[in-house]
Amino acid sequence: MNLVVRHAIPLLVVSLLVFVAASTIYPLFFVFNTALKNDAAFTANRFGLADPPTLDNFVVAWKRMDVVRTAFNSAVTTISGVIGAWAICLPLAFAATKLEFPGRNVLFLIILSSMLIPVQTILYPFYLVVRDLGLLNKHAGLTITFVTFAIPVTSFQMAAYLRNLPNEIIEAARMDGASTFQLLVQIILPICRPVLAVTGIINFIWMWNDILLPVLVMQTPASRTLMIGAGLLKGQWGSSATLISAGLALAVLPVLVMFLIAQRQIIQGMTVGAELFSYLEVDDFEGAISHLSDSEVAARWQALMAPLMDSADAISPWAVLDEVFHQD
Amino acid sequence: MFKAVPAARPRVALIKWSGYLCFGPAFSLVVVFKFYPLTSGIFYSFTNWKGGPNWHFTGVANYSRILEDPAFLASMRNAVKVLVTLPLWVLIPFLLAFLIFQETPGWRFFRAAFVFPYTIAPVIAGYIFSFLLGLDGPFNEVLRAIGLGVIATQWFGNVNTALWALVGVALWSYFGLGVVTYLAGMANVPKDYFEAARVDGANWLQQVAYIAIPSLLPTISYWSVICTAGMLIWFFPYIYAITGGGPGYASMLPEFYIYQVSTRYAQPAYASAMGIVLFIYIVIVSFVQVRFMYFGAKTS
């Protein structure tokens, strides 16, 4: 009896995991498999392998979805959104954690509290602002929108990261006469590479995949993003399951390739992101580290970032620290 | 090299005005694209504005209209129903994360497989599942194969199942984020705890109940807050791609109804009022959650 239980439970556990994994992978397999059939083959055999596979659906979908244009729109707005979020949030997080000036905490709190205003609550007034500023149907418009909605989470994670950065490094640079701008570019930026990777990955995924903001801001056919194109599939193409599948497959392909290539970085990015975020969220962080010495904090910080540093091929912040301390 | 530093590190006093310069861009963006629309939305919500030049204040007319709008009321009821599924959102990722944490054979693969749906655009996930859960889709085919053919249905087209099918798809998209969040928390629990418990003869369930859950309360509460807030704003793409809120209002949620009224029915004042109601709802839910969870985590 005991023997049976000892062997049955691990088997049960693994089959549970296999079942869940199958449920995450099979849907995508189904889409690609369907896309490779023609309508007749799909009707005759909905679940079997496409045999012989055909690329006809992809050719039609490629043209009808205007993939070149929509993917271009998506790429431009997503990449500039990611970079814009870095450029806006890094100085913000730096000032919020390392500079002292009147009203700093209140202002930072106001910026963070904008998290409570998702676009769903302000749809029409938000649309009006975008329209009145002349930003409708422009790459700049969607980019600025993306950046605005990335600000709370991104700056929060950067602040959580920078908070543990020893102040000596900044003081040392200040004694050398560095301006805030020089500090940011020459010292904070290289140190922040791990957190830039984290926030970049997270922002890239949601910006590329988002549909509500693009639908509001990019309304003309020429300015549509890839996801808007995917969202129109059903309405435009009737009910050809194989054709729609081909469209979905095309829309999902860039992210799929990215996931397969950078899978480790994505998972680690999400992990570190969650970790940084939850520290501050439950206000556990000060308590957790207050009894530690600086070098212990530093060690923990390094341990937390280590996997990401390796995979992102980023330089070690500790190398930078050493350089700074050994300069004089 | 290193000076002796007190444990609590004081912040550095630097050139003061440069702080405002660093805050400036982010602050203006947030004000222009979030706080100003919120304020003007409150303003519109007390008018009968329809986009043209002729409008006047109508007091709380829009708000009393909300109370009689069957679509909006249905959407709020649905929002509450969705919130009731919170335990699933909290427990399923926890269980899976713990199995991965214990390095069940193949855990690296499983972790990747679980995170994978999170990278798929929700609108695309919606489309895919409208195939999979269709009348002749694989899901029903499996049900028929295992003798449960009677419950096979058009999952998104059935008044009784549409909302729950949407919840299932959203859960499919987001549970991987939960797994990763829990794994981040579990990495901070000293492995000796579990080792010691095993030596003392604690079984798997006891390890979960007496070690994993207590030491992960902050992470659990953090993830619950994320989910609670997310459930009010994550569903738009799925409704957009799959049900459009139907059949009837069976799968309508406030965020989608507001979108419909704003874009299709061109009633900005009324839509603004509903947006404000949703905003208040989100603020209340978030604050209750954070307080409740925060103290829950603190006292234990």
mmCIF file of N, CA and C in Angstrom, chain A residues 194-262:
data_model
loop_
_atom_site.group_PDB
_atom_site.id
_atom_site.type_symbol
_atom_site.label_atom_id
_atom_site.label_comp_id
_atom_site.label_asym_id
_atom_site.label_seq_id
_atom_site.Cartn_x
_atom_site.Cartn_y
_atom_site.Cartn_z
ATOM 1 N N PRO A 194 20.431 45.893 -15.360
ATOM 2 C CA PRO A 194 19.511 44.780 -15.068
ATOM 3 C C PRO A 194 18.057 45.225 -14.962
ATOM 4 N N VAL A 195 17.815 46.330 -14.280
ATOM 5 C CA VAL A 195 16.427 46.752 -14.116
ATOM 6 C C VAL A 195 15.887 47.327 -15.426
ATOM 7 N N LEU A 196 16.779 47.834 -16.265
ATOM 8 C CA LEU A 196 16.330 48.256 -17.600
ATOM 9 C C LEU A 196 15.879 47.036 -18.392
ATOM 10 N N ALA A 197 16.614 45.943 -18.256
ATOM 11 C CA ALA A 197 16.222 44.716 -18.961
ATOM 12 C C ALA A 197 14.857 44.241 -18.474
ATOM 13 N N VAL A 198 14.681 44.243 -17.154
ATOM 14 C CA VAL A 198 13.408 43.787 -16.576
ATOM 15 C C VAL A 198 12.243 44.619 -17.097
ATOM 16 N N THR A 199 12.347 45.928 -16.916
ATOM 17 C CA THR A 199 11.238 46.786 -17.310
ATOM 18 C C THR A 199 11.058 46.784 -18.821
ATOM 19 N N GLY A 200 12.164 46.664 -19.546
ATOM 20 C CA GLY A 200 12.060 46.623 -21.007
ATOM 21 C C GLY A 200 11.275 45.415 -21.479
ATOM 22 N N ILE A 201 11.571 44.255 -20.894
ATOM 23 C CA ILE A 201 10.863 43.036 -21.285
ATOM 24 C C ILE A 201 9.377 43.151 -20.961
ATOM 25 N N ILE A 202 9.085 43.599 -19.748
ATOM 26 C CA ILE A 202 7.686 43.681 -19.335
ATOM 27 C C ILE A 202 6.923 44.675 -20.216
ATOM 28 N N ASN A 203 7.536 45.838 -20.440
ATOM 29 C CA ASN A 203 6.860 46.842 -21.265
ATOM 30 C C ASN A 203 6.706 46.383 -22.702
ATOM 31 N N PHE A 204 7.745 45.718 -23.223
ATOM 32 C CA PHE A 204 7.649 45.257 -24.617
ATOM 33 C C PHE A 204 6.452 44.322 -24.777
ATOM 34 N N ILE A 205 6.305 43.379 -23.848
ATOM 35 C CA ILE A 205 5.222 42.404 -23.985
ATOM 36 C C ILE A 205 3.866 43.100 -23.968
ATOM 37 N N TRP A 206 3.640 43.975 -22.991
ATOM 38 C CA TRP A 206 2.283 44.543 -22.955
ATOM 39 C C TRP A 206 2.041 45.567 -24.053
ATOM 40 N N MET A 207 3.072 46.311 -24.415
ATOM 41 C CA MET A 207 2.855 47.302 -25.475
ATOM 42 C C MET A 207 2.587 46.615 -26.817
ATOM 43 N N TRP A 208 3.351 45.579 -27.105
ATOM 44 C CA TRP A 208 3.167 44.866 -28.361
ATOM 45 C C TRP A 208 1.792 44.219 -28.398
ATOM 46 N N ASN A 209 1.342 43.697 -27.271
ATOM 47 C CA ASN A 209 0.096 42.928 -27.237
ATOM 48 C C ASN A 209 -1.146 43.765 -26.985
ATOM 49 N N ASP A 210 -0.983 45.009 -26.570
ATOM 50 C CA ASP A 210 -2.133 45.805 -26.142
ATOM 51 C C ASP A 210 -3.066 46.085 -27.318
ATOM 52 N N ILE A 211 -4.357 46.168 -26.997
ATOM 53 C CA ILE A 211 -5.308 46.496 -28.058
ATOM 54 C C ILE A 211 -6.128 47.728 -27.734
ATOM 55 N N LEU A 212 -6.430 47.990 -26.465
ATOM 56 C CA LEU A 212 -7.336 49.090 -26.141
ATOM 57 C C LEU A 212 -6.745 50.459 -26.493
ATOM 58 N N LEU A 213 -5.510 50.716 -26.054
ATOM 59 C CA LEU A 213 -4.893 52.001 -26.378
ATOM 60 C C LEU A 213 -4.720 52.171 -27.893
ATOM 61 N N PRO A 214 -4.216 51.166 -28.610
ATOM 62 C CA PRO A 214 -4.131 51.313 -30.069
ATOM 63 C C PRO A 214 -5.489 51.556 -30.725
ATOM 64 N N VAL A 215 -6.517 50.880 -30.264
ATOM 65 C CA VAL A 215 -7.836 51.068 -30.878
ATOM 66 C C VAL A 215 -8.318 52.505 -30.689
ATOM 67 N N LEU A 216 -7.992 53.091 -29.537
ATOM 68 C CA LEU A 216 -8.426 54.462 -29.282
ATOM 69 C C LEU A 216 -7.617 55.477 -30.074
ATOM 70 N N VAL A 217 -6.299 55.240 -30.172
ATOM 71 C CA VAL A 217 -5.422 56.264 -30.721
ATOM 72 C C VAL A 217 -5.202 56.087 -32.229
ATOM 73 N N MET A 218 -5.125 54.833 -32.683
ATOM 74 C CA MET A 218 -4.814 54.583 -34.101
ATOM 75 C C MET A 218 -6.063 54.118 -34.835
ATOM 76 N N GLN A 219 -6.792 55.048 -35.434
ATOM 77 C CA GLN A 219 -8.101 54.680 -35.965
ATOM 78 C C GLN A 219 -8.146 54.514 -37.483
ATOM 79 N N THR A 220 -7.172 55.065 -38.186
ATOM 80 C CA THR A 220 -7.209 54.914 -39.642
ATOM 81 C C THR A 220 -6.554 53.592 -40.044
ATOM 82 N N PRO A 221 -6.967 53.027 -41.187
ATOM 83 C CA PRO A 221 -6.358 51.766 -41.633
ATOM 84 C C PRO A 221 -4.842 51.856 -41.730
ATOM 85 N N ALA A 222 -4.332 53.022 -42.153
ATOM 86 C CA ALA A 222 -2.887 53.142 -42.337
ATOM 87 C C ALA A 222 -2.133 53.108 -41.020
ATOM 88 N N SER A 223 -2.782 53.468 -39.921
ATOM 89 C CA SER A 223 -2.046 53.553 -38.663
ATOM 90 C C SER A 223 -2.279 52.336 -37.778
ATOM 91 N N ARG A 224 -3.064 51.368 -38.248
ATOM 92 C CA ARG A 224 -3.377 50.201 -37.418
ATOM 93 C C ARG A 224 -2.139 49.437 -36.986
ATOM 94 N N THR A 225 -2.210 48.894 -35.779
ATOM 95 C CA THR A 225 -1.126 48.012 -35.334
ATOM 96 C C THR A 225 -1.498 46.562 -35.654
ATOM 97 N N LEU A 226 -0.538 45.694 -35.452
ATOM 98 C CA LEU A 226 -0.743 44.281 -35.763
ATOM 99 C C LEU A 226 -1.910 43.706 -34.963
ATOM 100 N N MET A 227 -2.039 44.118 -33.712
ATOM 101 C CA MET A 227 -3.112 43.565 -32.881
ATOM 102 C C MET A 227 -4.477 44.078 -33.317
ATOM 103 N N ILE A 228 -4.538 45.317 -33.787
ATOM 104 C CA ILE A 228 -5.812 45.796 -34.318
ATOM 105 C C ILE A 228 -6.166 44.962 -35.546
ATOM 106 N N GLY A 229 -5.162 44.699 -36.374
ATOM 107 C CA GLY A 229 -5.384 43.852 -37.543
ATOM 108 C C GLY A 229 -5.919 42.486 -37.133
ATOM 109 N N ALA A 230 -5.310 41.916 -36.101
ATOM 110 C CA ALA A 230 -5.776 40.612 -35.626
ATOM 111 C C ALA A 230 -7.198 40.720 -35.075
ATOM 112 N N GLY A 231 -7.500 41.837 -34.430
ATOM 113 C CA GLY A 231 -8.825 42.013 -33.850
ATOM 114 C C GLY A 231 -9.919 42.111 -34.888
ATOM 115 N N LEU A 232 -9.533 42.489 -36.119
ATOM 116 C CA LEU A 232 -10.530 42.642 -37.173
ATOM 117 C C LEU A 232 -10.759 41.355 -37.955
ATOM 118 N N LEU A 233 -9.989 40.312 -37.632
ATOM 119 C CA LEU A 233 -10.008 39.108 -38.458
ATOM 120 C C LEU A 233 -11.409 38.569 -38.683
ATOM 121 N N LYS A 234 -12.135 38.412 -37.604
ATOM 122 C CA LYS A 234 -13.429 37.723 -37.719
ATOM 123 C C LYS A 234 -14.387 38.520 -38.591
ATOM 124 N N GLY A 235 -14.493 39.816 -38.292
ATOM 125 C CA GLY A 235 -15.435 40.652 -39.014
ATOM 126 C C GLY A 235 -15.155 40.708 -40.505
ATOM 127 N N GLN A 236 -13.856 40.779 -40.851
ATOM 128 C CA GLN A 236 -13.510 40.973 -42.253
ATOM 129 C C GLN A 236 -13.620 39.699 -43.074
ATOM 130 N N TRP A 237 -13.317 38.582 -42.452
ATOM 131 C CA TRP A 237 -13.063 37.398 -43.262
ATOM 132 C C TRP A 237 -14.129 36.335 -43.127
ATOM 133 N N GLY A 238 -15.271 36.709 -42.604
ATOM 134 C CA GLY A 238 -16.303 35.710 -42.467
ATOM 135 C C GLY A 238 -15.853 34.616 -41.538
ATOM 136 N N SER A 239 -16.116 33.390 -41.915
ATOM 137 C CA SER A 239 -15.879 32.330 -40.934
ATOM 138 C C SER A 239 -14.899 31.279 -41.428
ATOM 139 N N SER A 240 -14.002 31.661 -42.331
ATOM 140 C CA SER A 240 -13.012 30.671 -42.754
ATOM 141 C C SER A 240 -12.002 30.441 -41.645
ATOM 142 N N ALA A 241 -12.185 29.344 -40.928
ATOM 143 C CA ALA A 241 -11.336 29.076 -39.770
ATOM 144 C C ALA A 241 -9.868 28.983 -40.165
ATOM 145 N N THR A 242 -9.606 28.408 -41.336
ATOM 146 C CA THR A 242 -8.200 28.234 -41.718
ATOM 147 C C THR A 242 -7.543 29.577 -42.011
ATOM 148 N N LEU A 243 -8.306 30.466 -42.649
ATOM 149 C CA LEU A 243 -7.753 31.775 -42.989
ATOM 150 C C LEU A 243 -7.517 32.606 -41.725
ATOM 151 N N ILE A 244 -8.508 32.595 -40.833
ATOM 152 C CA ILE A 244 -8.347 33.330 -39.574
ATOM 153 C C ILE A 244 -7.157 32.773 -38.795
ATOM 154 N N SER A 245 -7.030 31.462 -38.788
ATOM 155 C CA SER A 245 -5.894 30.856 -38.080
ATOM 156 C C SER A 245 -4.570 31.339 -38.645
ATOM 157 N N ALA A 246 -4.514 31.456 -39.977
ATOM 158 C CA ALA A 246 -3.278 31.933 -40.589
ATOM 159 C C ALA A 246 -2.987 33.355 -40.131
ATOM 160 N N GLY A 247 -4.033 34.185 -40.062
ATOM 161 C CA GLY A 247 -3.847 35.549 -39.580
ATOM 162 C C GLY A 247 -3.344 35.570 -38.148
ATOM 163 N N LEU A 248 -3.958 34.724 -37.312
ATOM 164 C CA LEU A 248 -3.524 34.649 -35.911
ATOM 165 C C LEU A 248 -2.079 34.178 -35.819
ATOM 166 N N ALA A 249 -1.758 33.170 -36.630
ATOM 167 C CA ALA A 249 -0.397 32.634 -36.606
ATOM 168 C C ALA A 249 0.604 33.721 -36.978
ATOM 169 N N LEU A 250 0.262 34.508 -37.993
ATOM 170 C CA LEU A 250 1.175 35.588 -38.391
ATOM 171 C C LEU A 250 1.327 36.610 -37.269
ATOM 172 N N ALA A 251 0.205 36.921 -36.615
ATOM 173 C CA ALA A 251 0.252 37.940 -35.565
ATOM 174 C C ALA A 251 1.037 37.461 -34.355
ATOM 175 N N VAL A 252 0.996 36.154 -34.117
ATOM 176 C CA VAL A 252 1.618 35.637 -32.903
ATOM 177 C C VAL A 252 3.080 35.270 -33.139
ATOM 178 N N LEU A 253 3.462 35.161 -34.408
ATOM 179 C CA LEU A 253 4.796 34.655 -34.744
ATOM 180 C C LEU A 253 5.946 35.472 -34.129
ATOM 181 N N PRO A 254 5.917 36.810 -34.230
ATOM 182 C CA PRO A 254 7.057 37.563 -33.682
ATOM 183 C C PRO A 254 7.271 37.290 -32.199
ATOM 184 N N VAL A 255 6.172 37.291 -31.431
ATOM 185 C CA VAL A 255 6.305 37.055 -29.991
ATOM 186 C C VAL A 255 6.736 35.617 -29.727
ATOM 187 N N LEU A 256 6.222 34.698 -30.529
ATOM 188 C CA LEU A 256 6.574 33.291 -30.369
ATOM 189 C C LEU A 256 8.073 33.092 -30.572
ATOM 190 N N VAL A 257 8.592 33.694 -31.633
ATOM 191 C CA VAL A 257 10.023 33.588 -31.907
ATOM 192 C C VAL A 257 10.819 34.216 -30.778
ATOM 193 N N MET A 258 10.357 35.391 -30.335
ATOM 194 C CA MET A 258 11.055 36.068 -29.249
ATOM 195 C C MET A 258 11.064 35.194 -28.000
ATOM 196 N N PHE A 259 9.941 34.552 -27.724
ATOM 197 C CA PHE A 259 9.861 33.712 -26.530
ATOM 198 C C PHE A 259 10.820 32.540 -26.620
ATOM 199 N N LEU A 260 10.864 31.926 -27.802
ATOM 200 C CA LEU A 260 11.734 30.759 -27.947
ATOM 201 C C LEU A 260 13.204 31.143 -27.824
ATOM 202 N N ILE A 261 13.547 32.323 -28.334
ATOM 203 C CA ILE A 261 14.946 32.746 -28.274
ATOM 204 C C ILE A 261 15.314 33.247 -26.879
ATOM 205 N N ALA A 262 14.475 34.124 -26.328
ATOM 206 C CA ALA A 262 14.836 34.831 -25.095
ATOM 207 C C ALA A 262 14.034 34.334 -23.912
#
